Tab-separated table of C-alpha atoms and ligand atoms in Angstrom:
chain	number	residue	atom	x	y	z
A	1	UNK	CA	30.725	18.986	99.373
A	2	UNK	CA	30.302	22.445	100.507
A	3	UNK	CA	32.821	24.920	98.755
A	4	UNK	CA	33.809	28.316	99.892
A	5	UNK	CA	31.837	31.193	98.412
A	6	UNK	CA	33.195	32.333	95.068
A	7	UNK	CA	35.055	35.767	95.491
A	8	UNK	CA	33.478	38.377	93.104
A	9	UNK	CA	35.430	39.250	90.052
A	10	UNK	CA	33.626	41.923	88.431
A	11	UNK	CA	35.504	43.400	85.514
A	12	UNK	CA	35.086	46.531	83.231
A	13	UNK	CA	33.435	45.534	80.018
A	14	UNK	CA	36.629	45.983	78.150
A	15	UNK	CA	38.536	43.371	80.540
A	16	UNK	CA	35.711	41.104	80.351
A	17	UNK	CA	35.818	41.049	76.507
A	18	UNK	CA	39.655	40.866	76.593
A	19	UNK	CA	39.269	37.625	78.955
A	20	UNK	CA	36.790	36.034	76.544
A	21	UNK	CA	39.089	36.966	73.517
A	22	UNK	CA	42.030	35.324	75.292
A	23	UNK	CA	40.160	32.136	75.747
A	24	UNK	CA	38.786	32.094	72.319
A	25	UNK	CA	42.479	32.445	70.949
A	26	UNK	CA	43.445	29.515	73.083
A	27	UNK	CA	40.639	27.285	71.412
A	28	UNK	CA	41.685	28.544	68.155
A	29	UNK	CA	45.306	27.675	68.810
A	30	UNK	CA	44.624	24.227	70.146
A	31	UNK	CA	44.529	21.060	68.290
A	32	UNK	CA	41.338	20.149	69.798
A	33	UNK	CA	38.924	21.400	67.035
A	34	UNK	CA	35.589	20.177	65.798
A	35	UNK	CA	35.206	17.380	63.446
A	36	UNK	CA	34.352	18.136	59.854
A	37	UNK	CA	31.803	17.239	57.448
A	38	UNK	CA	30.963	17.740	53.736
A	39	UNK	CA	27.998	19.845	52.972
A	40	UNK	CA	26.275	20.863	49.780
A	41	UNK	CA	26.857	24.519	48.675
A	42	UNK	CA	22.959	24.892	48.973
A	43	UNK	CA	23.186	24.291	52.669
A	44	UNK	CA	26.508	25.921	53.281
A	45	UNK	CA	25.356	29.232	54.401
A	46	UNK	CA	26.517	30.101	57.896
A	47	UNK	CA	28.902	27.250	58.058
A	48	UNK	CA	32.717	27.513	58.780
A	49	UNK	CA	35.008	26.123	56.121
A	50	UNK	CA	37.322	23.399	57.264
A	51	UNK	CA	39.362	23.138	54.096
A	52	UNK	CA	40.650	26.187	52.021
A	53	UNK	CA	38.944	26.951	48.817
A	54	UNK	CA	41.544	27.464	45.948
A	55	UNK	CA	41.265	28.805	42.448
A	56	UNK	CA	41.411	25.812	39.949
A	57	UNK	CA	41.817	28.351	37.211
A	58	UNK	CA	42.157	32.136	36.873
A	59	UNK	CA	39.281	34.202	37.464
A	60	UNK	CA	38.334	35.502	35.053
A	61	UNK	CA	39.668	32.596	32.785
A	62	UNK	CA	39.694	34.893	29.956
A	63	UNK	CA	40.011	38.791	29.333
A	64	UNK	CA	36.347	39.450	29.939
A	65	UNK	CA	34.420	42.186	28.428
A	66	UNK	CA	32.209	43.944	30.929
A	67	UNK	CA	30.098	45.667	28.250
A	68	UNK	CA	27.910	45.055	25.061
A	69	UNK	CA	30.084	46.755	22.347
A	70	UNK	CA	32.933	46.646	20.098
A	71	UNK	CA	36.280	45.211	20.947
A	72	UNK	CA	38.768	47.794	19.433
A	73	UNK	CA	42.501	48.887	19.452
A	74	UNK	CA	42.289	52.111	21.506
A	75	UNK	CA	44.725	53.722	19.133
A	76	UNK	CA	42.228	53.455	16.329
A	77	UNK	CA	39.674	55.429	18.205
A	78	UNK	CA	41.817	58.273	19.178
A	79	UNK	CA	40.581	60.351	16.280
A	80	UNK	CA	36.512	60.603	16.159
A	81	UNK	CA	34.479	59.723	14.591
A	82	UNK	CA	36.479	56.493	13.687
A	83	UNK	CA	35.064	53.840	11.244
A	84	UNK	CA	36.233	50.342	11.679
A	85	UNK	CA	35.749	47.179	9.757
A	86	UNK	CA	33.700	44.500	11.656
A	87	UNK	CA	35.378	41.064	11.436
A	88	UNK	CA	33.284	38.902	13.766
A	89	UNK	CA	30.750	38.818	16.485
A	90	UNK	CA	31.559	37.320	19.923
A	91	UNK	CA	28.929	36.269	22.290
A	92	UNK	CA	29.545	35.040	25.798
A	93	UNK	CA	30.549	31.249	25.810
A	94	UNK	CA	31.491	31.611	22.154
A	95	UNK	CA	33.681	28.715	20.816
A	96	UNK	CA	37.246	29.379	20.543
A	97	UNK	CA	37.561	28.684	16.869
A	98	UNK	CA	34.784	31.374	16.095
A	99	UNK	CA	36.585	34.071	18.000
A	100	UNK	CA	38.935	36.214	15.512
A	101	UNK	CA	42.292	35.185	16.227
A	102	UNK	CA	43.557	38.878	16.140
A	103	UNK	CA	41.936	42.448	15.874
A	104	UNK	CA	44.197	44.126	13.417
A	105	UNK	CA	44.695	47.910	12.799
A	106	UNK	CA	41.342	49.334	11.640
A	107	UNK	CA	39.233	46.295	12.731
A	108	UNK	CA	36.745	45.836	15.476
A	109	UNK	CA	34.603	42.789	16.666
A	110	UNK	CA	31.167	43.139	17.837
A	111	UNK	CA	31.112	41.797	21.571
A	112	UNK	CA	28.655	40.827	24.398
A	113	UNK	CA	29.154	41.239	28.139
A	114	UNK	CA	30.925	38.198	29.571
A	115	UNK	CA	32.601	37.377	26.076
A	116	UNK	CA	36.418	36.893	25.761
A	117	UNK	CA	38.177	39.973	24.317
A	118	UNK	CA	40.135	38.693	21.321
A	119	UNK	CA	43.956	39.410	20.935
A	120	UNK	CA	44.815	42.613	19.340
A	121	UNK	CA	42.060	44.476	21.174
A	122	UNK	CA	42.752	46.471	24.136
A	123	UNK	CA	39.489	48.043	24.877
A	124	UNK	CA	35.728	47.628	24.497
A	125	UNK	CA	33.600	50.713	23.361
A	126	UNK	CA	30.186	50.551	24.441
A	127	UNK	CA	27.436	49.780	21.967
A	128	UNK	CA	25.704	53.201	22.948
A	129	UNK	CA	28.620	55.212	21.207
A	130	UNK	CA	28.632	53.232	18.043
A	131	UNK	CA	26.365	52.728	15.015
A	132	UNK	CA	27.006	49.759	12.558
A	133	UNK	CA	26.092	49.805	8.882
A	134	UNK	CA	26.787	46.562	6.984
A	135	UNK	CA	30.528	45.374	7.969
A	136	UNK	CA	31.425	48.921	9.160
A	137	UNK	CA	31.179	50.412	12.522
A	138	UNK	CA	31.212	54.054	13.387
A	139	UNK	CA	32.689	54.895	16.825
A	140	UNK	CA	31.861	58.184	18.491
A	141	UNK	CA	33.894	57.710	21.737
A	142	UNK	CA	37.547	57.116	22.430
A	143	UNK	CA	38.772	54.415	24.910
A	144	UNK	CA	41.821	54.180	27.119
A	145	UNK	CA	43.727	50.744	27.065
A	146	UNK	CA	42.029	48.434	29.304
A	147	UNK	CA	38.686	50.136	29.252
A	148	UNK	CA	35.749	47.639	29.859
A	149	UNK	CA	38.115	44.731	30.058
A	150	UNK	CA	38.851	42.558	33.196
A	151	UNK	CA	42.054	41.024	32.298
A	152	UNK	CA	42.476	37.112	32.800
A	153	UNK	CA	43.445	36.415	36.176
A	154	UNK	CA	42.870	39.750	37.600
A	155	UNK	CA	40.413	38.783	40.372
A	156	UNK	CA	42.297	35.553	41.156
A	157	UNK	CA	45.351	33.690	39.784
A	158	UNK	CA	45.100	29.968	39.229
A	159	UNK	CA	46.026	28.225	42.510
A	160	UNK	CA	45.303	31.301	44.603
A	161	UNK	CA	43.943	30.836	48.156
A	162	UNK	CA	40.262	32.375	47.792
A	163	UNK	CA	38.801	31.454	51.124
A	164	UNK	CA	40.728	30.215	54.059
A	165	UNK	CA	39.849	27.779	56.784
A	166	UNK	CA	37.882	29.382	59.298
A	167	UNK	CA	35.879	31.494	57.103
A	168	UNK	CA	32.113	31.611	57.828
A	169	UNK	CA	30.300	31.134	54.552
A	170	UNK	CA	28.252	34.006	53.325
A	171	UNK	CA	26.395	34.337	49.799
A	172	UNK	CA	29.390	36.096	48.383
A	173	UNK	CA	31.916	33.152	49.605
A	174	UNK	CA	29.308	30.532	48.209
A	175	UNK	CA	29.321	32.145	44.804
A	176	UNK	CA	33.089	32.283	44.775
A	177	UNK	CA	33.272	28.488	45.917
A	178	UNK	CA	30.668	27.730	43.342
A	179	UNK	CA	32.907	29.250	40.668
A	180	UNK	CA	35.980	27.068	41.539
A	181	UNK	CA	34.974	24.167	43.806
A	182	UNK	CA	32.311	21.887	42.831
A	183	UNK	CA	29.092	21.575	44.819
A	184	UNK	CA	30.361	20.381	48.026
A	185	UNK	CA	32.517	21.930	50.809
A	186	UNK	CA	34.254	20.563	53.786
A	187	UNK	CA	33.003	22.335	57.069
A	188	UNK	CA	33.384	21.998	60.658
A	189	UNK	CA	30.688	20.385	62.580
A	190	UNK	CA	28.577	22.743	64.595
A	191	UNK	CA	29.509	22.706	68.331
A	192	UNK	CA	26.695	21.469	70.562
A	193	UNK	CA	25.665	24.078	73.168
A	194	UNK	CA	23.722	22.983	76.201
A	195	UNK	CA	21.004	25.314	77.502
A	196	UNK	CA	20.272	25.027	81.151
A	197	UNK	CA	17.500	27.447	82.613
A	198	UNK	CA	17.225	27.808	86.207
A	199	UNK	CA	14.462	28.939	88.271
A	200	UNK	CA	11.608	27.415	90.606
A	201	UNK	CA	9.062	29.981	88.788
A	202	UNK	CA	9.922	28.785	85.293
A	203	UNK	CA	7.756	26.267	83.460
A	204	UNK	CA	7.973	24.918	80.013
A	205	UNK	CA	6.400	26.806	77.119
A	206	UNK	CA	3.591	24.185	76.769
A	207	UNK	CA	2.693	24.036	80.309
A	208	UNK	CA	-0.131	26.180	81.725
A	209	UNK	CA	1.741	28.611	83.972
A	210	UNK	CA	0.353	29.068	87.840
A	211	UNK	CA	-0.405	32.411	89.004
A	212	UNK	CA	3.171	33.207	90.191
A	213	UNK	CA	4.950	30.934	87.288
A	214	UNK	CA	6.228	32.294	84.108
A	215	UNK	CA	7.218	30.509	80.811
A	216	UNK	CA	10.653	29.783	79.809
A	217	UNK	CA	11.360	32.086	77.072
A	218	UNK	CA	15.333	32.197	77.627
A	219	UNK	CA	15.982	28.706	76.377
A	220	UNK	CA	14.180	29.695	73.006
A	221	UNK	CA	15.954	33.144	72.634
A	222	UNK	CA	19.358	31.427	73.282
A	223	UNK	CA	18.611	28.603	70.764
A	224	UNK	CA	17.910	31.109	68.083
A	225	UNK	CA	21.149	33.044	68.879
A	226	UNK	CA	23.248	29.823	69.135
A	227	UNK	CA	21.941	28.750	65.634
A	228	UNK	CA	22.895	32.150	64.145
A	229	UNK	CA	26.288	32.052	65.655
A	230	UNK	CA	26.906	28.673	64.318
A	231	UNK	CA	26.099	26.190	67.106
A	232	UNK	CA	23.684	23.494	67.614
A	233	UNK	CA	21.386	24.026	70.790
A	234	UNK	CA	20.584	21.086	73.156
A	235	UNK	CA	17.828	22.178	75.513
A	236	UNK	CA	18.073	20.563	78.909
A	237	UNK	CA	15.260	20.456	81.591
A	238	UNK	CA	14.643	23.359	83.617
A	239	UNK	CA	16.719	23.398	86.906
A	240	UNK	CA	15.266	24.073	90.216
A	241	UNK	CA	16.726	26.833	92.876
A	242	UNK	CA	18.312	23.690	94.737
A	243	UNK	CA	21.627	22.604	94.599
A	244	UNK	CA	21.379	18.832	93.986
A	245	UNK	CA	19.181	19.097	90.986
A	246	UNK	CA	21.130	21.967	89.613
A	247	UNK	CA	24.406	19.936	89.933
A	248	UNK	CA	23.052	17.082	88.180
A	249	UNK	CA	21.812	19.244	85.298
A	250	UNK	CA	25.134	21.110	85.115
A	251	UNK	CA	27.079	17.762	84.818
A	252	UNK	CA	24.840	16.784	82.075
A	253	UNK	CA	25.386	20.060	80.370
A	254	UNK	CA	29.113	19.885	80.612
A	255	UNK	CA	29.140	16.988	78.176
A	256	UNK	CA	28.391	19.388	75.502
A	257	UNK	CA	30.822	21.587	73.840
A	258	UNK	CA	29.591	24.731	75.688
A	259	UNK	CA	27.126	25.159	78.672
A	260	UNK	CA	24.891	28.234	78.994
A	261	UNK	CA	23.116	28.683	82.099
A	262	UNK	CA	20.362	31.366	82.570
A	263	UNK	CA	19.184	32.803	85.853
A	264	UNK	CA	20.566	32.229	89.339
A	265	UNK	CA	23.728	34.213	88.899
A	266	UNK	CA	22.634	37.459	90.990
A	267	UNK	CA	22.762	38.052	94.761
A	268	UNK	CA	19.442	36.272	95.775
A	269	UNK	CA	19.462	33.753	98.473
A	270	UNK	CA	18.389	31.019	95.785
A	271	UNK	CA	20.878	32.216	93.217
A	272	UNK	CA	22.901	29.129	93.521
A	273	UNK	CA	24.579	28.632	90.012
A	274	UNK	CA	28.013	29.835	91.345
A	275	UNK	CA	27.820	27.875	94.465
A	276	UNK	CA	26.995	24.676	92.328
A	277	UNK	CA	29.749	25.308	89.808
A	278	UNK	CA	32.266	26.067	92.749
A	279	UNK	CA	31.334	22.772	94.230
A	280	UNK	CA	32.186	21.012	91.060
A	281	UNK	CA	35.751	22.692	90.902
A	282	UNK	CA	35.086	25.130	88.289
A	283	UNK	CA	37.543	27.777	87.443
A	284	UNK	CA	35.824	31.382	87.171
A	285	UNK	CA	37.370	33.806	84.987
A	286	UNK	CA	34.923	36.579	85.815
A	287	UNK	CA	31.720	36.660	88.069
A	288	UNK	CA	30.251	40.070	86.884
A	289	UNK	CA	30.956	42.706	84.059
A	290	UNK	CA	30.125	46.490	84.528
A	291	UNK	CA	27.520	46.562	82.038
A	292	UNK	CA	23.732	47.227	81.983
A	293	UNK	CA	21.772	44.874	81.236
A	294	UNK	CA	23.830	41.766	82.351
A	295	UNK	CA	25.922	42.822	85.153
A	296	UNK	CA	25.947	39.591	87.019
A	297	UNK	CA	27.261	37.670	83.860
A	298	UNK	CA	29.616	34.598	84.843
A	299	UNK	CA	32.545	33.095	82.778
A	300	UNK	CA	34.311	29.967	83.430
A	301	UNK	CA	35.218	26.342	82.620
A	302	UNK	CA	34.698	23.059	84.502
A	303	UNK	CA	35.781	19.580	84.124
A	304	UNK	CA	33.168	17.457	82.371
A	305	UNK	CA	34.120	14.319	84.351
A	306	UNK	CA	33.524	12.902	87.826
A	307	UNK	CA	32.740	15.222	90.398
A	308	UNK	CA	33.013	15.664	94.394
A	309	UNK	CA	36.086	13.621	95.115
A	310	UNK	CA	39.083	16.120	94.885
A	311	UNK	CA	40.290	18.225	92.079
A	312	UNK	CA	39.884	16.979	88.413
A	313	UNK	CA	42.802	15.285	86.847
A	314	UNK	CA	44.920	17.425	84.595
A	315	UNK	CA	43.979	15.759	81.277
A	316	UNK	CA	40.280	15.688	81.988
A	317	UNK	CA	38.734	17.814	79.213
A	318	UNK	CA	37.398	21.246	80.315
A	319	UNK	CA	34.148	22.716	79.100
A	320	UNK	CA	33.448	26.431	78.978
A	321	UNK	CA	30.237	27.748	80.604
A	322	UNK	CA	28.484	31.187	81.039
A	323	UNK	CA	26.242	32.034	83.577
A	324	UNK	CA	23.849	34.575	81.934
A	325	UNK	CA	21.474	36.636	84.124
A	326	UNK	CA	17.932	35.360	83.870
A	327	UNK	CA	16.342	38.735	82.878
A	328	UNK	CA	15.534	37.943	79.186
A	329	UNK	CA	17.165	41.008	77.748
A	330	UNK	CA	20.288	40.556	79.956
A	331	UNK	CA	20.370	36.926	78.452
A	332	UNK	CA	20.216	38.276	74.930
A	333	UNK	CA	22.751	40.993	75.372
A	334	UNK	CA	25.342	39.052	77.220
A	335	UNK	CA	25.078	36.256	74.686
A	336	UNK	CA	25.901	38.877	71.941
A	337	UNK	CA	28.675	40.415	73.906
A	338	UNK	CA	30.588	37.511	75.572
A	339	UNK	CA	29.124	33.886	74.255
A	340	UNK	CA	29.001	34.847	70.489
A	341	UNK	CA	32.897	35.211	70.255
A	342	UNK	CA	33.730	32.187	72.251
A	343	UNK	CA	31.159	30.146	70.394
A	344	UNK	CA	32.518	31.242	67.032
A	345	UNK	CA	35.973	30.085	68.026
A	346	UNK	CA	34.652	26.712	69.007
A	347	UNK	CA	32.861	26.629	65.778
A	348	UNK	CA	36.253	26.895	63.989
A	349	UNK	CA	35.686	30.445	62.862
A	350	UNK	CA	38.722	32.891	62.736
A	351	UNK	CA	38.549	35.911	65.121
A	352	UNK	CA	36.913	38.790	64.121
A	353	UNK	CA	35.927	42.212	65.877
A	354	UNK	CA	32.274	42.794	66.444
A	355	UNK	CA	31.138	45.732	64.113
A	356	UNK	CA	29.467	48.613	65.586
A	357	UNK	CA	27.753	51.144	63.225
A	358	UNK	CA	27.262	54.869	64.306
A	359	UNK	CA	24.093	57.023	64.104
A	360	UNK	CA	22.634	60.143	65.237
A	361	UNK	CA	20.607	59.913	68.302
A	362	UNK	CA	17.070	61.230	67.871
A	363	UNK	CA	16.271	62.180	71.520
A	364	UNK	CA	18.418	62.937	74.597
A	365	UNK	CA	19.414	60.194	76.826
A	366	UNK	CA	20.244	60.375	80.576
A	367	UNK	CA	21.602	57.665	82.718
A	368	UNK	CA	23.743	57.082	85.605
A	369	UNK	CA	27.539	56.684	85.090
A	370	UNK	CA	29.622	53.644	85.956
A	371	UNK	CA	28.094	50.956	83.563
A	372	UNK	CA	28.598	50.543	79.833
A	373	UNK	CA	24.832	50.231	78.644
A	374	UNK	CA	23.283	48.445	75.885
A	375	UNK	CA	19.833	49.654	75.464
A	376	UNK	CA	17.219	48.363	73.215
A	377	UNK	CA	16.692	50.886	70.512
A	378	UNK	CA	15.067	51.582	66.933
A	379	UNK	CA	17.451	52.514	64.079
A	380	UNK	CA	15.414	54.134	61.222
A	381	UNK	CA	15.663	56.504	58.376
A	382	UNK	CA	17.368	56.504	54.931
A	383	UNK	CA	21.161	56.537	54.242
A	384	UNK	CA	22.668	59.795	55.554
A	385	UNK	CA	19.599	60.531	57.578
A	386	UNK	CA	19.479	57.522	59.721
A	387	UNK	CA	18.655	58.081	63.269
A	388	UNK	CA	18.415	55.782	66.510
A	389	UNK	CA	16.155	56.080	69.781
A	390	UNK	CA	15.736	54.150	72.737
A	391	UNK	CA	12.483	52.100	72.757
A	392	UNK	CA	10.474	52.675	75.923
A	393	UNK	CA	11.028	49.788	78.244
A	394	UNK	CA	10.218	48.480	81.779
A	395	UNK	CA	13.853	47.319	82.145
A	396	UNK	CA	15.665	44.192	81.336
A	397	UNK	CA	12.703	41.765	81.716
A	398	UNK	CA	10.827	43.835	79.009
A	399	UNK	CA	10.746	41.139	76.031
A	400	UNK	CA	7.900	43.049	74.239
A	401	UNK	CA	9.941	46.308	74.116
A	402	UNK	CA	12.987	44.439	72.923
A	403	UNK	CA	11.027	42.624	70.225
A	404	UNK	CA	10.196	46.035	68.890
A	405	UNK	CA	13.624	47.277	68.903
A	406	UNK	CA	16.184	46.309	65.932
A	407	UNK	CA	19.555	47.196	67.648
A	408	UNK	CA	20.990	48.544	70.999
A	409	UNK	CA	22.529	52.026	71.748
A	410	UNK	CA	25.829	51.621	73.256
A	411	UNK	CA	26.268	54.331	76.011
A	412	UNK	CA	29.947	54.663	77.523
A	413	UNK	CA	30.265	54.286	81.223
A	414	UNK	CA	31.504	57.969	81.795
A	415	UNK	CA	28.453	59.505	80.036
A	416	UNK	CA	25.514	60.993	82.087
A	417	UNK	CA	23.915	62.548	79.030
A	418	UNK	CA	23.954	61.936	75.423
A	419	UNK	CA	22.547	64.819	73.616
A	420	UNK	CA	19.876	64.649	70.642
A	421	UNK	CA	21.978	64.797	67.437
A	422	UNK	CA	25.150	63.314	68.818
A	423	UNK	CA	26.541	60.348	66.976
A	424	UNK	CA	26.398	57.004	69.169
A	425	UNK	CA	27.569	53.432	68.651
A	426	UNK	CA	24.864	51.138	67.671
A	427	UNK	CA	25.209	47.309	68.120
A	428	UNK	CA	22.911	45.373	65.560
A	429	UNK	CA	21.282	42.290	66.591
B	1	AMP	P1	17.371	35.508	88.059
B	1	AMP	O1	18.596	35.985	87.223
B	1	AMP	O2	17.369	34.045	88.283
B	1	AMP	O3	17.302	36.167	89.321
B	1	AMP	O4	16.141	35.879	87.132
B	1	AMP	C1	15.870	37.232	86.934
B	1	AMP	C2	14.495	37.524	86.245
B	1	AMP	O5	14.427	36.854	85.040
B	1	AMP	C3	13.384	36.988	87.196
B	1	AMP	O6	12.345	37.661	86.912
B	1	AMP	C4	13.135	35.603	86.305
B	1	AMP	O7	11.873	35.159	86.649
B	1	AMP	C5	13.352	35.609	84.921
B	1	AMP	N1	13.828	34.712	84.357
B	1	AMP	C6	14.705	33.827	84.564
B	1	AMP	N2	14.892	32.736	83.691
B	1	AMP	C7	13.962	33.127	82.829
B	1	AMP	C8	13.587	32.249	81.603
B	1	AMP	N3	14.243	31.141	81.213
B	1	AMP	N4	12.595	32.773	80.890
B	1	AMP	C9	11.976	33.902	81.249
B	1	AMP	N5	12.272	34.734	82.204
B	1	AMP	C10	13.260	34.205	83.188
B	2	MG	MG1	16.130	32.728	89.388
């Protein structure tokens, strides 16, 4: 079943990103989305909304005082000091019948933060600018209409769409949902992401490695990244650098929603991942990107059905796969750059551009041109003084250096030298 060698398709970083984004958009547009499940608000963080969250009432539901003080008519405090009659006290949660029906001319009501501002009043003067003696209060600061009041419905009108389907829930979104939606939310099920590590030298973490063997770290870093990106990792056995065993495990992995392979995609004689996939009639979108680390990264899709006899039938489901270079830092970086956007789409999340920060470079960097580089770095310092510098490393196999880093400095492909003090793009991890 030997297949012709895969012709190399090495794209620029931008083109490779575009290809992934196009496929992510196709996933988002397709009817073939993940199933849904109901989750408690307490475990909803990071999940993707499958049903929109709509305001069941106005937010705020009443004109809300944002200060402790006195609800007044602003016209009454234009001449200072002003002395007003205190006709009531309104605390947060006050029963409606205890709230003065109207604040008339020359009147005020003592009011607390979060309490409803009564009719007639159009401003709240902070308690710091008042002194009450008996039933009268002296005001020493004027107020403009609306001051310290959030009008009813100003944050959201009743029936307004607060969070759309595809929104990945953070703590603010959970607070919003809690304020209108009860204790459960409908979210998409997490896509199952198969992780297939390849290499004759790789042993499981619990095994005692022989003198030339190394422990499998990639499956574990990938599992962490998959979870963070909203997927459910499924670790397969380590595949040997041999076609038959590799094909069997690839076939197993293609039954998941996404397959990630690590190792075996470079130019070595035993780098057999592309050949195995090609024999299984895979379609390749690219087989390399002009980046460092991670140049040999592969992206494609393959039919999860039967293999060997002819091309797959049209209606057989296709599973996306990535072949990530085996060097541990290459695996981590290529996940962040290419796998994450596709996985987010599979998870039902609406597309978003990855944010990059900018920081001043602490020390000069010199590199060769031609590749966009993502080099492990350390971002430190306060506020306007933040600075970033490369961590010393031994190349893309150096996990220890990368564990000390908290970000990556991004170096454009046409830059040979980045001077100290220059602003550089930073990709957070
Ligand atoms: P490869 O991409 O297969 O040529 O592997 C490149 C380098 O990454 C080699 O030094 C491998 O030993 C190492 N490597 C590959 N897979 C893993 C893994 N799962 N965990 C740790 N290191 C790995
Ligand atoms: Mg290998």
